[in-house]
Amino acid sequence: MSIVQIVELRPQDLAATAKDVLSAWQGGLVVVIKAPRGEALADVRAVYDALLPRLGTPHFLAEDSRVGDRSAQRTGELWMEVRYDPTIPDAYRHSPNAQPLHTDGSYIPSFPNATLMCCIANAGQGGETTFIGAPALVEVLAAEAPGLLARLERTLMPHARSGDARTVPVIRREAGTILMNWNYYCVAGDVAPEVAALRQEFFDFLRDSPGVAAATTAVKLAPGDAVVWHDDRLLHGRNAFVAHAVAERFLWKCAVDVGVFA
């Protein structure tokens, strides 16, 4: 069963679009909002700026790789760039490399329930956003590495970045729902040796497991499209892409509590 639901963006009727997204949100872990083909949006981000308050409560958690090191990149803005730029080193948001599976809110205790990305441009080859649902991942772990699954469920894994810290197991269950909290590069640097070993083992498993590869879904966004996903109910990443010019792949990204209205 696909974890992806698809709805059509109606730029002239955002109330109807929001209603469709909120309905799809109840039935899928990932909702793709498809822009009309053949009629480019004049201002993609402005359209989604207008749509966001109809979907829920936006949160101002953007980071910028150019303003400081990994411990001080919070800007207080809503949107952050996911834009190819080879002049910005050591940042997946700006590189063409494949991005490992992770959650966005791994180090933020109050992270909302969703991330949304809208597409300005996308490289012709590659650059798909990838997703694996938590239930599918747990099923793969149970089949291929049950001992690893048990340790991921019982071991506290501290994450920290940008002045925030969160310590919960990578996999946990709440009210019958499997939840994830994981980012290899945001695990705190002072963890015990056994936790560091578990971190590496899970990273290697996600990279090498045939079951993970088979259960992962890839979504290629076109200009004007957007994708919104349940951040802690799946892992997401990105396929590598080919780009030759700055901003050849360019998305805006933000955090939002879908279905939660202040």
Backbone as numpy.savetxt, mean C-alpha at the origin, in Angstrom:
# Nx Ny Nz CAx CAy CAz Cx Cy Cz
-11.00 -16.63 -5.73 -11.84 -15.42 -5.73 -10.97 -14.18 -5.73
-11.23 -13.23 -6.64 -10.43 -12.03 -6.75 -10.63 -11.13 -5.54
-9.54 -10.53 -5.09 -9.65 -9.56 -4.00 -9.89 -8.16 -4.54
-9.95 -8.02 -5.88 -10.08 -6.71 -6.51 -11.50 -6.47 -6.98
-12.04 -5.32 -6.62 -13.33 -4.84 -7.12 -13.05 -3.62 -8.02
-13.79 -3.49 -9.11 -13.58 -2.39 -10.06 -14.84 -1.54 -10.13
-14.65 -0.22 -10.03 -15.76 0.72 -10.20 -15.33 1.76 -11.23
-16.31 2.41 -11.82 -16.05 3.44 -12.82 -16.05 4.82 -12.18
-15.05 5.63 -12.50 -15.01 7.01 -12.06 -15.97 7.83 -12.92
-16.85 8.56 -12.25 -17.75 9.48 -12.95 -17.39 10.90 -12.50
-16.50 11.56 -13.22 -16.02 12.87 -12.77 -17.14 13.89 -12.57
-18.22 13.76 -13.30 -19.33 14.71 -13.17 -20.34 14.29 -12.11
-20.13 13.13 -11.51 -21.05 12.66 -10.46 -20.23 11.91 -9.41
-19.49 12.67 -8.63 -18.61 12.07 -7.63 -19.40 11.45 -6.49
-20.61 11.93 -6.25 -21.43 11.31 -5.21 -21.76 9.87 -5.59
-22.11 9.65 -6.85 -22.41 8.29 -7.32 -21.14 7.44 -7.32
-20.01 8.04 -7.72 -18.74 7.30 -7.69 -18.42 6.85 -6.28
-18.57 7.77 -5.31 -18.27 7.43 -3.92 -19.19 6.32 -3.42
-20.44 6.38 -3.78 -21.38 5.32 -3.37 -20.93 3.98 -3.91
-20.47 3.93 -5.17 -20.00 2.68 -5.77 -18.74 2.18 -5.07
-17.83 3.11 -4.76 -16.59 2.71 -4.09 -16.88 2.14 -2.70
-17.74 2.81 -1.96 -18.05 2.34 -0.60 -18.75 0.99 -0.62
-19.57 0.75 -1.63 -20.21 -0.55 -1.78 -19.17 -1.63 -2.10
-18.26 -1.32 -3.04 -17.22 -2.28 -3.41 -16.27 -2.53 -2.25
-16.05 -1.54 -1.43 -15.16 -1.64 -0.27 -15.60 -2.75 0.68
-16.90 -2.98 0.75 -17.42 -4.01 1.64 -17.16 -5.42 1.11
-16.92 -5.54 -0.19 -16.80 -6.87 -0.78 -15.42 -7.22 -1.29
-14.46 -6.30 -1.21 -13.13 -6.59 -1.73 -12.08 -5.90 -0.90
-10.87 -6.43 -0.96 -9.77 -5.82 -0.22 -9.12 -4.68 -1.00
-9.33 -4.69 -2.31 -8.75 -3.68 -3.19 -9.86 -3.16 -4.11
-9.97 -1.84 -4.22 -10.95 -1.24 -5.14 -10.19 -0.39 -6.15
-10.35 -0.74 -7.43 -9.75 0.03 -8.52 -10.81 0.95 -9.09
-10.48 2.23 -9.18 -11.39 3.24 -9.75 -10.89 3.57 -11.14
-11.64 3.17 -12.15 -11.22 3.31 -13.53 -11.74 4.62 -14.12
-10.82 5.44 -14.59 -11.21 6.70 -15.24 -11.77 6.44 -16.63
-12.62 7.33 -17.12 -13.13 7.16 -18.49 -11.99 7.16 -19.49
-12.04 6.25 -20.43 -11.00 6.17 -21.46 -11.34 7.14 -22.60
-10.31 7.72 -23.18 -10.52 8.60 -24.32 -10.80 10.04 -23.96
-10.87 10.36 -22.66 -11.08 11.75 -22.24 -10.25 12.01 -20.99
-9.04 12.50 -21.21 -8.10 12.70 -20.11 -8.63 13.72 -19.11
-8.43 13.44 -17.84 -8.83 14.38 -16.80 -7.88 15.57 -16.81
-8.43 16.77 -16.72 -7.61 17.97 -16.75 -6.70 18.06 -15.53
-7.20 17.63 -14.37 -6.42 17.69 -13.13 -6.79 16.47 -12.29
-6.00 15.41 -12.40 -6.32 14.14 -11.75 -6.40 14.32 -10.24
-5.41 14.96 -9.65 -5.42 15.06 -8.20 -6.59 15.89 -7.70
-6.99 16.90 -8.43 -8.14 17.72 -8.01 -9.41 16.89 -7.96
-9.56 15.97 -8.91 -10.74 15.10 -8.91 -10.76 14.24 -7.65
-9.61 13.67 -7.31 -9.58 12.81 -6.12 -9.58 13.61 -4.83
-9.09 14.84 -4.86 -9.26 15.74 -3.72 -10.74 15.93 -3.41
-11.53 16.06 -4.46 -12.96 16.25 -4.29 -13.68 14.97 -3.89
-13.15 13.83 -4.35 -13.78 12.55 -4.04 -13.49 12.08 -2.62
-12.29 12.36 -2.12 -11.85 11.80 -0.83 -12.83 12.05 0.32
-13.31 13.28 0.54 -14.21 13.49 1.68 -15.52 12.72 1.56
-15.86 12.29 0.35 -17.06 11.48 0.16 -16.79 10.01 0.48
-15.50 9.63 0.53 -15.14 8.25 0.84 -14.91 8.05 2.33
-14.49 9.10 3.03 -14.18 8.95 4.44 -13.39 10.14 4.94
-12.50 9.90 5.89 -11.71 10.96 6.52 -10.25 10.87 6.10
-9.76 11.86 5.33 -8.34 11.86 4.95 -7.45 12.15 6.17
-6.23 11.61 6.14 -5.25 11.84 7.21 -3.98 12.43 6.61
-3.43 13.39 7.32 -2.29 14.15 6.80 -0.99 13.52 7.29
-0.57 12.47 6.60 0.57 11.66 7.02 1.65 11.56 5.95
1.65 12.48 5.00 2.61 12.40 3.90 4.04 12.55 4.39
4.95 11.93 3.64 6.38 12.03 3.90 7.08 12.44 2.61
8.25 13.05 2.76 9.02 13.51 1.61 10.48 13.12 1.83
11.01 12.32 0.93 12.38 11.83 1.05 13.41 12.95 0.97
13.01 14.12 0.51 13.97 15.21 0.32 14.11 16.12 1.54
13.28 15.92 2.56 13.30 16.88 3.67 14.10 16.39 4.87
14.56 15.16 4.87 15.34 14.67 6.00 15.61 13.19 5.85
16.25 12.61 6.88 16.48 11.18 6.83 15.20 10.44 7.21
15.26 9.12 7.27 14.06 8.31 7.47 13.37 8.60 8.81
14.08 9.22 9.74 13.49 9.51 11.04 12.76 10.84 11.08
12.83 11.63 9.99 12.26 12.98 10.03 11.78 13.40 8.65
10.83 12.65 8.08 10.36 12.97 6.73 8.88 13.37 6.69
8.24 13.43 7.83 6.81 13.79 7.86 6.64 15.26 7.50
5.71 15.57 6.60 5.52 16.94 6.12 4.26 17.60 6.64
3.30 16.82 7.13 2.02 17.39 7.52 1.06 17.59 6.36
1.46 17.18 5.18 0.60 17.29 3.99 -0.25 16.03 3.84
-1.24 16.10 2.95 -2.09 14.95 2.67 -1.45 14.03 1.63
-1.03 14.57 0.52 -0.54 13.78 -0.61 0.97 13.70 -0.60
1.50 12.56 -0.98 2.93 12.44 -1.22 3.17 11.81 -2.59
4.31 12.17 -3.16 4.65 11.71 -4.49 5.20 10.29 -4.48
4.71 9.51 -5.43 5.36 8.25 -5.80 5.76 8.47 -7.26
6.96 8.99 -7.44 7.35 9.55 -8.74 8.77 9.12 -9.09
8.94 8.55 -10.25 10.28 8.15 -10.68 11.19 9.37 -10.77
12.30 9.30 -10.05 13.30 10.36 -10.09 14.64 9.77 -9.66
15.52 9.48 -10.61 16.79 8.82 -10.28 17.74 9.71 -9.48
17.42 10.99 -9.30 18.29 11.86 -8.52 18.03 11.73 -7.02
16.97 11.01 -6.63 16.66 10.82 -5.22 17.04 9.38 -4.86
18.14 9.17 -4.15 18.61 7.80 -3.88 17.90 7.17 -2.69
17.95 5.85 -2.64 17.52 5.08 -1.46 16.06 5.33 -1.08
15.20 5.48 -2.07 13.76 5.67 -1.78 12.97 4.90 -2.83
12.21 3.89 -2.38 11.41 3.12 -3.32 10.41 4.00 -4.06
9.92 5.06 -3.40 8.93 5.91 -4.05 9.46 6.55 -5.32
10.81 6.62 -5.44 11.39 7.33 -6.58 12.26 6.44 -7.46
12.32 5.15 -7.16 13.17 4.24 -7.94 12.31 3.40 -8.89
12.95 2.75 -9.88 12.22 1.85 -10.77 12.24 0.41 -10.30
12.80 0.16 -9.14 12.99 -1.20 -8.66 11.68 -1.80 -8.15
11.62 -3.12 -8.15 10.49 -3.80 -7.52 10.47 -3.46 -6.03
9.29 -3.23 -5.50 9.16 -2.91 -4.07 8.61 -4.12 -3.34
9.28 -4.59 -2.29 8.81 -5.78 -1.57 7.45 -5.56 -0.93
6.76 -6.65 -0.70 5.44 -6.60 -0.07 5.54 -6.03 1.33
4.54 -5.18 1.69 4.57 -4.50 2.97 3.21 -3.90 3.29
3.06 -3.33 4.47 1.93 -2.46 4.80 2.45 -1.05 4.99
1.61 -0.05 4.71 2.03 1.34 4.84 2.06 1.81 6.29
1.15 1.31 7.11 1.03 1.81 8.47 1.79 1.02 9.50
2.85 0.36 9.11 3.53 -0.57 10.03 4.07 0.12 11.28
4.45 1.38 11.18 5.07 2.08 12.31 4.18 3.18 12.88
2.95 3.30 12.40 2.04 4.38 12.83 0.87 3.76 13.59
0.81 3.92 14.91 -0.25 3.26 15.69 -1.66 3.65 15.26
-1.84 4.89 14.82 -3.18 5.37 14.48 -3.42 5.42 12.97
-2.66 4.62 12.20 -2.81 4.66 10.75 -4.24 4.29 10.36
-4.85 5.03 9.44 -6.23 4.73 9.04 -6.34 3.41 8.29
-7.58 3.06 7.90 -7.79 1.72 7.35 -7.40 1.56 5.89
-7.01 2.65 5.22 -6.79 2.53 3.78 -5.71 3.46 3.27
-5.13 3.06 2.15 -4.28 3.92 1.33 -4.94 4.09 -0.02
-4.84 5.28 -0.59 -5.34 5.54 -1.94 -4.22 6.12 -2.78
-4.08 5.62 -4.00 -3.14 6.18 -4.96 -3.88 6.51 -6.25
-3.65 7.71 -6.78 -4.20 8.06 -8.09 -3.05 8.29 -9.06
-3.29 7.94 -10.30 -2.23 7.85 -11.31 -2.21 9.07 -12.23
-1.05 9.70 -12.32 -0.83 10.78 -13.28 -0.21 10.23 -14.56
0.78 9.35 -14.37 1.45 8.72 -15.52 1.99 7.38 -15.07
2.14 6.45 -16.01 2.68 5.14 -15.68 3.56 4.67 -16.83
4.71 4.14 -16.49 5.64 3.66 -17.51 4.98 2.57 -18.34
5.38 2.48 -19.58 4.75 1.52 -20.47 4.99 0.07 -20.09
6.14 -0.22 -19.51 6.49 -1.60 -19.18 6.67 -1.74 -17.67
5.84 -2.56 -17.02 5.95 -2.80 -15.60 5.26 -1.73 -14.77
5.64 -1.68 -13.48 5.08 -0.68 -12.59 3.73 -1.04 -12.00
3.32 -2.31 -12.12 2.05 -2.72 -11.52 2.14 -2.68 -9.99
1.06 -2.29 -9.33 0.96 -2.42 -7.88 0.49 -3.84 -7.59
1.14 -4.50 -6.64 0.86 -5.91 -6.37 0.23 -6.08 -5.00
-0.65 -7.08 -4.88 -1.40 -7.31 -3.65 -1.52 -8.80 -3.37
-1.42 -9.15 -2.08 -1.78 -10.49 -1.63 -2.60 -10.33 -0.36
-3.80 -10.90 -0.34 -4.66 -10.81 0.82 -4.11 -11.60 1.99
-4.38 -11.12 3.20 -3.88 -11.81 4.39 -4.37 -13.26 4.47
-5.63 -13.57 4.18 -6.05 -14.98 4.24 -5.26 -15.87 3.28
-5.02 -15.38 2.07 -4.25 -16.17 1.10 -2.82 -16.35 1.57
-2.23 -15.31 2.13 -0.86 -15.42 2.61 -0.75 -16.42 3.76
-1.71 -16.37 4.68 -1.68 -17.31 5.80 -1.84 -18.74 5.29
-2.68 -18.93 4.28 -2.85 -20.26 3.70 -1.54 -20.77 3.09
-0.82 -19.89 2.40 0.46 -20.27 1.81 1.47 -20.60 2.90
1.53 -19.77 3.93 2.45 -20.03 5.04 2.14 -21.36 5.72
0.86 -21.63 5.93 0.48 -22.88 6.59 0.91 -24.09 5.78
0.89 -23.96 4.46 1.27 -25.07 3.59 2.78 -25.20 3.43
3.49 -24.07 3.33 4.90 -24.10 2.99 5.83 -23.92 4.19
5.37 -23.19 5.20 6.27 -22.87 6.33 5.46 -22.69 7.61
4.85 -23.75 8.12 3.98 -23.60 9.29 4.71 -23.09 10.53
5.99 -23.45 10.69 6.75 -22.95 11.82 6.95 -21.45 11.75
7.22 -20.95 10.55 7.36 -19.51 10.35 6.05 -18.80 10.66
4.94 -19.35 10.21 3.62 -18.77 10.51 3.41 -18.66 12.01
3.71 -19.71 12.74 3.51 -19.69 14.19 4.33 -18.60 14.85
5.58 -18.43 14.41 6.43 -17.40 15.00 5.98 -16.00 14.63
5.47 -15.83 13.41 4.96 -14.52 13.00 3.73 -14.12 13.81
2.96 -15.11 14.25 1.75 -14.82 15.01 2.04 -14.56 16.49
3.11 -15.09 17.02 3.36 -14.95 18.46 4.47 -13.96 18.81
5.26 -13.53 17.83 6.42 -12.67 18.11 6.07 -11.21 17.88
6.34 -10.36 18.86 6.16 -8.93 18.69 7.26 -8.39 17.77
6.86 -7.62 16.77 7.81 -7.09 15.79 7.75 -5.56 15.84
8.72 -4.90 16.50 8.70 -3.44 16.59 9.03 -2.79 15.25
8.22 -1.79 14.87 8.49 -0.96 13.70 8.64 0.48 14.18
9.50 1.25 13.52 9.71 2.65 13.91 10.21 3.46 12.72
9.67 4.70 12.60 10.13 5.64 11.58 9.43 6.98 11.80
10.09 8.05 11.39 9.50 9.40 11.41 8.89 9.77 12.76
9.52 9.31 13.83 9.04 9.65 15.16 7.91 8.79 15.68
7.46 7.82 14.90 6.38 6.92 15.30 6.94 5.53 15.59
6.23 4.77 16.41 6.64 3.40 16.71 5.40 2.56 16.99
5.46 1.31 16.54 4.34 0.39 16.75 4.92 -1.01 16.94
4.40 -1.73 17.93 4.90 -3.07 18.22 3.73 -4.03 18.34
3.55 -4.84 17.31 2.53 -5.90 17.29 3.11 -7.05 16.48
2.51 -8.26 16.57 2.96 -9.33 15.69 2.73 -8.99 14.22
3.50 -9.58 13.36 3.32 -9.38 11.92 1.93 -9.85 11.49
1.48 -10.96 12.04 0.15 -11.50 11.73 -0.62 -11.63 13.04
-1.82 -11.08 13.08 -2.66 -11.21 14.26 -4.10 -11.34 13.81
-4.95 -11.77 14.71 -6.36 -11.97 14.41 -7.20 -11.16 15.39
-8.12 -10.40 14.84 -9.04 -9.61 15.65 -10.45 -9.81 15.12
-11.33 -10.28 16.01 -12.75 -10.49 15.66 -12.89 -11.33 14.39
-12.04 -12.34 14.28 -12.13 -13.25 13.14 -11.47 -12.76 11.86
-10.84 -11.58 11.90 -10.18 -11.01 10.73 -8.66 -11.13 10.89
-7.98 -11.55 9.83 -6.52 -11.63 9.85 -5.96 -10.27 9.46
-5.09 -9.73 10.32 -4.50 -8.42 10.10 -2.98 -8.55 9.96
-2.40 -7.66 9.17 -0.97 -7.67 8.89 -0.33 -6.37 9.36
0.92 -6.46 9.78 1.71 -5.26 10.09 3.16 -5.58 9.76
3.63 -5.04 8.62 4.93 -5.51 8.14 5.56 -4.53 7.16
6.79 -4.16 7.43 7.64 -3.49 6.46 9.09 -3.79 6.84
9.74 -4.60 6.05 11.12 -5.03 6.34 12.03 -3.86 6.67
11.87 -2.75 5.92 12.78 -1.62 6.06 12.41 -0.69 7.21
11.28 -0.95 7.87 10.87 -0.12 8.99 10.91 -0.86 10.32
11.37 -2.11 10.33 11.55 -2.80 11.60 12.63 -2.06 12.39
12.37 -1.85 13.67 13.31 -1.10 14.50 14.70 -1.74 14.48
15.72 -0.90 14.57 17.08 -1.38 14.44 17.64 -2.06 15.67
16.94 -1.95 16.81 17.49 -2.49 18.05 16.76 -3.75 18.53
16.18 -4.50 17.61 15.44 -5.70 18.01 16.40 -6.81 18.43
15.87 -7.75 19.19 16.67 -8.89 19.65 17.09 -9.74 18.45
18.19 -10.49 18.59 18.68 -11.31 17.47 17.64 -12.25 16.89
16.82 -12.86 17.74 15.82 -13.80 17.21 14.74 -13.07 16.42
14.44 -11.83 16.80 13.46 -11.03 16.04 14.07 -10.60 14.71
15.33 -10.20 14.74 16.02 -9.83 13.49 16.08 -11.03 12.53
16.29 -12.22 13.07 16.34 -13.41 12.22 14.97 -13.70 11.62
13.91 -13.51 12.42 12.56 -13.71 11.92 12.23 -12.70 10.83
12.63 -11.47 11.04 12.45 -10.43 10.02 13.04 -10.87 8.69
14.29 -11.35 8.71 14.95 -11.75 7.47 14.30 -12.99 6.87
13.91 -13.92 7.71 13.30 -15.15 7.20 11.99 -14.86 6.49
11.18 -13.96 7.05 9.90 -13.64 6.42 10.13 -12.87 5.12
11.07 -11.95 5.12 11.41 -11.22 3.89 11.81 -12.19 2.79
12.67 -13.14 3.12 13.11 -14.12 2.13 11.95 -14.99 1.65
11.06 -15.35 2.57 9.92 -16.17 2.20 9.02 -15.43 1.21
8.72 -14.19 1.49 7.86 -13.41 0.59 8.49 -13.29 -0.80
9.79 -13.18 -0.84 10.50 -13.04 -2.12 10.54 -14.35 -2.90
10.70 -15.48 -2.21 11.02 -16.74 -2.88 9.87 -17.74 -2.97
8.81 -17.57 -2.19 7.75 -18.57 -2.13 6.98 -18.68 -3.44
6.86 -19.87 -4.01 6.03 -20.04 -5.21 4.56 -19.79 -4.90
4.12 -20.14 -3.70 2.73 -19.91 -3.34 2.39 -18.43 -3.24
3.31 -17.65 -2.70 3.10 -16.20 -2.64 3.01 -15.62 -4.04
3.92 -16.03 -4.91 3.90 -15.53 -6.29 2.58 -15.87 -6.98
2.09 -17.08 -6.76 0.85 -17.51 -7.42 -0.37 -16.78 -6.88
-0.33 -16.38 -5.60 -1.49 -15.75 -4.97 -1.47 -14.23 -5.06
-0.44 -13.67 -5.67 -0.31 -12.22 -5.76 -1.00 -11.69 -7.01
-1.76 -10.61 -6.85 -2.49 -9.97 -7.95 -1.79 -8.67 -8.32
-1.65 -8.42 -9.61 -1.00 -7.20 -10.10 -2.05 -6.28 -10.73
-1.99 -5.00 -10.39 -2.93 -4.00 -10.90 -2.13 -2.91 -11.60
-2.39 -2.73 -12.88 -1.71 -1.69 -13.66 -2.66 -0.49 -13.79
-2.27 0.64 -13.23 -3.08 1.84 -13.31 -2.75 2.63 -14.56
-3.78 3.23 -15.16 -3.61 4.15 -16.27 -3.85 5.57 -15.75
-3.39 6.58 -16.47 -3.62 7.96 -16.03 -5.11 8.22 -15.74
-5.36 8.79 -14.56 -6.73 9.06 -14.13 -7.31 8.00 -13.23
-6.75 6.78 -13.27 -7.21 5.70 -12.41 -6.73 5.92 -10.98
-7.36 5.21 -10.07 -6.90 5.18 -8.69 -7.12 3.78 -8.13
-6.42 3.48 -7.04 -6.63 2.23 -6.33 -6.63 2.54 -4.85
-7.56 1.94 -4.12 -7.65 2.11 -2.68 -7.73 0.73 -2.06
-6.98 0.53 -0.96 -6.93 -0.82 -0.40 -6.95 -0.80 1.13
-7.42 -1.92 1.70 -7.41 -2.14 3.15 -5.96 -2.39 3.57
-5.32 -1.40 4.17 -3.88 -1.49 4.39 -3.47 -2.65 5.28
-4.22 -2.92 6.36 -3.78 -3.95 7.30 -4.43 -5.31 7.06
-5.13 -5.46 5.95 -5.73 -6.76 5.63 -5.06 -7.42 4.44
-3.95 -6.86 4.00 -3.19 -7.42 2.88 -1.78 -6.87 2.93
-0.93 -7.39 2.05 0.37 -6.79 1.78 0.36 -6.28 0.34
1.05 -5.19 0.12 1.14 -4.66 -1.25 2.59 -4.34 -1.57
2.89 -4.28 -2.85 4.22 -3.95 -3.32 4.14 -3.38 -4.72
5.22 -3.50 -5.47 5.25 -2.96 -6.82 6.20 -3.77 -7.68
5.80 -4.04 -8.91 6.71 -4.63 -9.88 7.69 -3.58 -10.38
8.88 -4.03 -10.76 9.86 -3.12 -11.36 9.29 -2.56 -12.66
9.85 -1.44 -13.08 9.39 -0.84 -14.34 10.57 -0.21 -15.07
10.33 0.06 -16.35 11.33 0.70 -17.19 10.91 2.15 -17.39
11.80 3.08 -17.07 11.52 4.49 -17.27 12.80 5.19 -17.70
12.64 6.21 -18.52 13.80 6.94 -19.03 13.77 8.42 -18.65
12.62 8.92 -18.25 12.49 10.34 -17.93 11.87 10.49 -16.54
12.25 11.54 -15.84 11.67 11.85 -14.54 10.15 11.95 -14.67
9.44 11.34 -13.70 7.97 11.37 -13.63 7.31 10.55 -14.72
8.06 9.67 -15.39 7.43 8.79 -16.38 6.45 7.85 -15.70
6.73 7.48 -14.46 5.73 6.85 -13.59 5.51 7.80 -12.43
4.24 8.24 -12.22 3.95 9.28 -11.24 2.55 9.05 -10.68
2.51 8.79 -9.39 1.23 8.64 -8.69 1.25 9.53 -7.45
0.07 9.98 -7.05 -0.10 10.65 -5.76 -0.70 9.66 -4.78
-0.22 9.68 -3.54 -0.62 8.70 -2.55 -1.05 9.41 -1.28
-2.10 8.86 -0.63 -2.54 9.43 0.64 -3.17 8.35 1.51
-3.40 8.69 2.76 -4.04 7.78 3.72 -5.44 8.29 4.03
-6.39 7.37 4.16 -7.79 7.75 4.39 -8.50 6.67 5.16
-9.36 7.07 6.09 -10.25 6.13 6.76 -11.52 6.01 5.94
-11.57 4.98 5.08 -12.73 4.77 4.22 -13.95 4.39 5.07
-15.05 5.06 4.80 -16.28 4.77 5.53 -16.36 5.39 6.91
-15.35 6.17 7.29 -15.33 6.84 8.59 -15.42 8.34 8.33
-16.48 8.97 8.83 -16.72 10.38 8.57 -16.68 11.16 9.88
-15.83 12.18 9.89 -15.66 12.97 11.12 -16.91 13.79 11.41
